[in-house]
Amino acid sequence: MVSNVRERVAGLLGLPLFAILSSDVEDPQVLGPHLNDHLDYMIGLEKRGLLFGSGPFKNSGGHLTGGGLTIVRAPTFEDARRLAEQDPFVKNGLRSFEVRSWTLSEGSLTLTINFSDQSVKVV
């Protein structure tokens, strides 16, 4: 049984990533003036191939609850921490963060590319 578990775990993806969990330090309303800078920063990370995924936390009613999750590709924990520190929300003292090493092992991604109109759909 143990060897079977080891074999199964060895066959998982095992992609090393870093999860950045952010929490609002201030009232979320004060984020507004910095939102464009935050989005520019996140999109910049995406374009550089460093951003795996990012977004805000919401409650069961779909309302923002403050804070969010950002998953980055970085060579080291310290590199991931530096990326988090450069977020305009963090630089302006509006959010605190915690970095955790994370390994993507299971899951799926469905991607549809329509050549006729060059549209892409992610499911």
Coordinates of N, CA and C in Angstrom, one line a residue:
M1 N 0.8 -1.2 0.0 CA 0.0 0.0 0.0 C 0.9 1.3 0.0
V2 N 1.9 1.3 0.9 CA 2.7 2.5 0.9 C 3.4 2.7 -0.4
S3 N 4.0 1.7 -1.0 CA 4.7 1.9 -2.3 C 3.7 2.4 -3.3
N4 N 2.4 2.0 -3.3 CA 1.4 2.5 -4.2 C 1.2 4.0 -4.0
V5 N 1.1 4.4 -2.8 CA 1.0 5.8 -2.5 C 2.2 6.6 -3.0
R6 N 3.4 6.1 -2.8 CA 4.6 6.8 -3.2 C 4.6 6.9 -4.8
E7 N 4.2 5.9 -5.4 CA 4.1 5.9 -6.9 C 3.1 6.9 -7.4
R8 N 2.0 7.0 -6.7 CA 0.9 7.9 -7.1 C 1.4 9.4 -6.9
V9 N 2.0 9.6 -5.8 CA 2.5 11.0 -5.5 C 3.6 11.4 -6.4
A10 N 4.5 10.4 -6.7 CA 5.6 10.7 -7.7 C 5.1 11.1 -9.1
G11 N 3.9 10.6 -9.4 CA 3.3 10.9 -10.7 C 2.6 12.1 -10.8
L12 N 2.3 12.8 -9.7 CA 1.6 14.1 -9.7 C 2.5 15.2 -10.3
L13 N 1.8 16.3 -10.8 CA 2.5 17.4 -11.4 C 3.7 17.9 -10.6
G14 N 3.4 18.3 -9.4 CA 4.5 18.8 -8.5 C 5.1 20.1 -9.0
L15 N 4.2 21.0 -9.5 CA 4.7 22.3 -10.0 C 4.9 23.3 -8.8
P16 N 6.2 23.7 -8.5 CA 6.4 24.6 -7.4 C 6.0 26.0 -7.7
L17 N 5.1 26.6 -6.8 CA 4.6 28.0 -7.0 C 4.6 28.6 -5.6
F18 N 4.2 29.9 -5.5 CA 4.1 30.6 -4.2 C 2.8 31.2 -4.2
A19 N 2.1 31.0 -3.1 CA 0.8 31.7 -2.8 C 1.0 32.9 -1.9
I20 N 0.4 34.0 -2.4 CA 0.5 35.3 -1.6 C -0.9 35.5 -1.1
L21 N -1.1 35.4 0.2 CA -2.5 35.7 0.7 C -2.4 37.1 1.3
S22 N -3.3 38.0 0.8 CA -3.3 39.4 1.2 C -4.5 39.7 2.0
S23 N -4.4 40.6 2.9 CA -5.5 41.1 3.8 C -5.5 42.6 3.8
D24 N -6.7 43.2 3.8 CA -6.8 44.6 3.8 C -6.4 45.1 5.2
V25 N -5.5 46.1 5.3 CA -5.2 46.7 6.5 C -6.1 47.9 6.8
E26 N -6.5 48.5 5.7 CA -7.4 49.7 5.8 C -8.8 49.3 5.4
D27 N -9.8 50.2 5.5 CA -11.1 50.0 5.0 C -11.0 49.8 3.5
P28 N -11.6 48.7 2.9 CA -11.5 48.5 1.5 C -11.8 49.7 0.6
Q29 N -12.6 50.6 1.1 CA -13.0 51.8 0.3 C -11.8 52.6 -0.1
V30 N -10.7 52.6 0.7 CA -9.5 53.4 0.4 C -8.6 52.8 -0.7
L31 N -9.0 51.5 -1.1 CA -8.2 50.9 -2.2 C -8.5 51.5 -3.5
G32 N -9.7 52.1 -3.7 CA -10.1 52.6 -5.0 C -9.1 53.5 -5.7
P33 N -8.5 54.5 -5.1 CA -7.5 55.4 -5.8 C -6.3 54.6 -6.3
H34 N -6.0 53.4 -5.7 CA -4.8 52.7 -6.1 C -5.1 51.5 -6.9
L35 N -6.4 51.3 -7.2 CA -6.8 50.1 -8.0 C -6.2 50.0 -9.3
N36 N -6.2 51.1 -10.1 CA -5.5 51.0 -11.4 C -4.1 50.6 -11.3
D37 N -3.3 51.2 -10.4 CA -1.9 50.9 -10.2 C -1.8 49.4 -9.9
H38 N -2.6 48.9 -9.0 CA -2.6 47.5 -8.6 C -2.8 46.6 -9.8
L39 N -3.9 46.9 -10.6 CA -4.2 46.1 -11.8 C -3.0 46.2 -12.8
D40 N -2.5 47.4 -13.0 CA -1.3 47.5 -13.9 C -0.2 46.6 -13.4
Y41 N 0.1 46.6 -12.1 CA 1.1 45.7 -11.6 C 0.9 44.2 -11.8
M42 N -0.4 43.8 -11.5 CA -0.7 42.4 -11.7 C -0.6 42.0 -13.2
I43 N -1.1 42.9 -14.1 CA -1.1 42.5 -15.5 C 0.4 42.5 -16.0
G44 N 1.2 43.4 -15.5 CA 2.6 43.4 -15.8 C 3.3 42.1 -15.4
L45 N 2.9 41.6 -14.2 CA 3.5 40.3 -13.8 C 3.0 39.2 -14.7
E46 N 1.7 39.3 -15.1 CA 1.1 38.3 -16.0 C 1.9 38.3 -17.4
K47 N 2.2 39.5 -17.9 CA 2.9 39.6 -19.2 C 4.3 39.1 -19.1
R48 N 4.9 39.2 -17.9 CA 6.3 38.7 -17.7 C 6.3 37.2 -17.4
G49 N 5.2 36.6 -17.4 CA 5.1 35.1 -17.1 C 5.3 34.7 -15.6
L50 N 5.1 35.7 -14.7 CA 5.3 35.5 -13.3 C 4.0 35.2 -12.6
L51 N 2.9 35.6 -13.1 CA 1.6 35.5 -12.5 C 0.9 34.2 -12.9
F52 N 0.6 33.3 -12.0 CA -0.1 32.1 -12.4 C -1.6 32.4 -12.3
G53 N -2.0 33.2 -11.3 CA -3.4 33.5 -11.1 C -3.6 34.5 -9.9
S54 N -4.6 35.3 -9.9 CA -4.8 36.3 -8.9 C -6.3 36.7 -8.9
G55 N -6.8 37.1 -7.7 CA -8.1 37.6 -7.6 C -8.5 37.9 -6.2
P56 N -9.6 38.6 -6.0 CA -10.1 39.0 -4.7 C -10.9 37.8 -4.0
F57 N -11.0 37.9 -2.7 CA -11.9 37.0 -2.0 C -13.3 37.5 -2.0
K58 N -14.3 36.6 -2.1 CA -15.7 37.0 -2.0 C -16.5 36.1 -1.1
N59 N -17.6 36.6 -0.5 CA -18.4 35.8 0.3 C -19.4 35.0 -0.5
S60 N -20.2 34.2 0.2 CA -21.2 33.3 -0.5 C -22.2 34.1 -1.4
G61 N -22.4 35.4 -1.0 CA -23.3 36.3 -1.8 C -22.6 37.0 -3.0
G62 N -21.3 36.7 -3.1 CA -20.6 37.3 -4.2 C -20.0 38.7 -4.0
H63 N -20.1 39.1 -2.7 CA -19.6 40.4 -2.3 C -18.1 40.3 -1.9
L64 N -17.3 41.3 -2.3 CA -15.9 41.4 -1.8 C -15.8 41.4 -0.3
T65 N -14.9 40.6 0.2 CA -14.7 40.5 1.6 C -13.4 41.1 2.1
G66 N -12.6 41.6 1.1 CA -11.3 42.2 1.5 C -10.2 41.2 1.3
G67 N -9.1 41.6 0.8 CA -7.9 40.7 0.6 C -8.1 39.9 -0.7
G68 N -7.1 39.0 -0.9 CA -7.2 38.2 -2.1 C -6.1 37.2 -2.1
L69 N -6.0 36.4 -3.2 CA -5.0 35.4 -3.4 C -4.3 35.6 -4.7
T70 N -3.0 35.6 -4.6 CA -2.1 35.7 -5.8 C -1.2 34.6 -5.8
I71 N -1.1 33.9 -6.9 CA -0.1 32.7 -7.1 C 0.9 33.1 -8.1
V72 N 2.2 33.0 -7.7 CA 3.2 33.5 -8.6 C 4.2 32.4 -8.9
R73 N 4.9 32.5 -10.0 CA 6.0 31.7 -10.3 C 7.3 32.5 -9.9
A74 N 8.1 32.0 -9.1 CA 9.3 32.7 -8.7 C 10.4 31.6 -8.3
P75 N 11.6 31.9 -8.5 CA 12.7 31.0 -8.2 C 12.8 30.6 -6.8
T76 N 12.6 31.6 -5.9 CA 12.8 31.4 -4.5 C 11.6 32.1 -3.7
F77 N 11.6 31.7 -2.4 CA 10.6 32.3 -1.5 C 10.9 33.8 -1.4
E78 N 12.1 34.2 -1.3 CA 12.5 35.7 -1.2 C 12.0 36.4 -2.5
D79 N 12.2 35.8 -3.6 CA 11.8 36.5 -4.9 C 10.2 36.7 -4.8
A80 N 9.5 35.7 -4.4 CA 8.0 35.8 -4.3 C 7.7 36.9 -3.3
R81 N 8.4 37.0 -2.2 CA 8.1 38.0 -1.2 C 8.4 39.4 -1.8
R82 N 9.5 39.5 -2.6 CA 9.7 40.8 -3.2 C 8.6 41.2 -4.2
L83 N 8.1 40.2 -4.9 CA 7.0 40.5 -5.8 C 5.8 41.0 -5.0
A84 N 5.5 40.4 -3.9 CA 4.4 40.9 -3.1 C 4.6 42.3 -2.5
E85 N 5.8 42.6 -2.2 CA 6.1 43.9 -1.6 C 6.0 45.0 -2.6
Q86 N 6.1 44.7 -3.9 CA 6.0 45.7 -4.9 C 4.5 46.0 -5.3
D87 N 3.6 45.2 -4.9 CA 2.1 45.5 -5.2 C 1.8 46.9 -4.6
P88 N 1.2 47.8 -5.4 CA 0.9 49.1 -4.9 C 0.0 49.1 -3.7
F89 N -0.9 48.2 -3.5 CA -1.7 48.1 -2.3 C -0.7 47.9 -1.1
V90 N 0.3 47.1 -1.2 CA 1.2 46.8 -0.1 C 2.1 48.0 0.1
K91 N 2.7 48.5 -1.0 CA 3.6 49.7 -0.9 C 2.9 50.9 -0.3
N92 N 1.6 51.0 -0.4 CA 0.9 52.2 0.2 C 0.3 51.8 1.5
G93 N 0.7 50.7 2.1 CA 0.2 50.3 3.4 C -1.2 49.9 3.5
L94 N -1.8 49.6 2.4 CA -3.3 49.2 2.4 C -3.5 47.7 2.6
R95 N -2.5 46.9 2.4 CA -2.6 45.5 2.5 C -1.4 44.9 3.2
S96 N -1.6 43.9 4.0 CA -0.5 43.1 4.5 C -0.6 41.7 3.7
F97 N 0.5 41.0 3.8 CA 0.5 39.7 3.0 C 1.3 38.6 3.8
E98 N 1.0 37.4 3.4 CA 1.7 36.2 3.8 C 2.1 35.4 2.6
V99 N 3.3 35.0 2.5 CA 3.8 34.2 1.3 C 3.9 32.7 1.8
R100 N 3.4 31.8 1.1 CA 3.5 30.4 1.4 C 4.0 29.7 0.1
S101 N 4.9 28.7 0.3 CA 5.3 27.9 -0.8 C 4.1 26.9 -1.0
W102 N 3.8 26.7 -2.3 CA 2.7 25.8 -2.7 C 3.0 25.0 -3.9
T103 N 2.6 23.7 -3.9 CA 2.9 22.8 -5.0 C 1.6 22.4 -5.6
L104 N 1.5 22.7 -6.9 CA 0.3 22.4 -7.7 C 0.5 20.9 -8.1
S105 N -0.4 20.1 -7.6 CA -0.3 18.6 -7.8 C -1.5 18.1 -8.6
E106 N -2.7 18.5 -8.4 CA -3.9 18.0 -9.1 C -4.7 19.2 -9.6
G107 N -5.6 18.9 -10.5 CA -6.5 19.9 -11.1 C -6.5 19.8 -12.6
S108 N -7.2 20.7 -13.2 CA -7.3 20.7 -14.7 C -7.6 22.1 -15.2
L109 N -7.3 22.3 -16.4 CA -7.6 23.6 -17.1 C -8.1 23.2 -18.5
T110 N -9.2 23.8 -18.9 CA -9.7 23.6 -20.2 C -9.6 24.9 -21.0
L111 N -9.0 24.8 -22.1 CA -8.8 26.0 -22.9 C -9.3 25.8 -24.4
T112 N -10.2 26.7 -24.8 CA -10.7 26.6 -26.2 C -10.2 27.8 -27.0
I113 N -9.6 27.5 -28.1 CA -9.1 28.6 -29.0 C -9.9 28.5 -30.3
N114 N -10.6 29.5 -30.6 CA -11.4 29.6 -31.9 C -10.5 30.3 -32.9
F115 N -10.0 29.6 -33.9 CA -9.2 30.3 -34.9 C -9.9 31.3 -35.7
S116 N -11.2 31.0 -36.0 CA -11.9 31.9 -36.9 C -12.0 33.4 -36.4
D117 N -12.2 33.5 -35.1 CA -12.3 34.9 -34.6 C -11.2 35.2 -33.5
Q118 N -10.3 34.3 -33.4 CA -9.1 34.4 -32.5 C -9.6 34.6 -31.0
S119 N -10.7 34.1 -30.7 CA -11.2 34.2 -29.3 C -10.7 33.0 -28.5
V120 N -10.6 33.2 -27.2 CA -10.2 32.2 -26.3 C -11.2 32.1 -25.1
K121 N -11.4 30.8 -24.7 CA -12.3 30.6 -23.6 C -11.6 29.7 -22.6
V122 N -11.5 30.1 -21.3 CA -10.9 29.3 -20.3 C -12.1 28.8 -19.4
V123 N -12.1 27.5 -19.1 CA -13.1 26.9 -18.3 C -12.4 26.2 -17.1

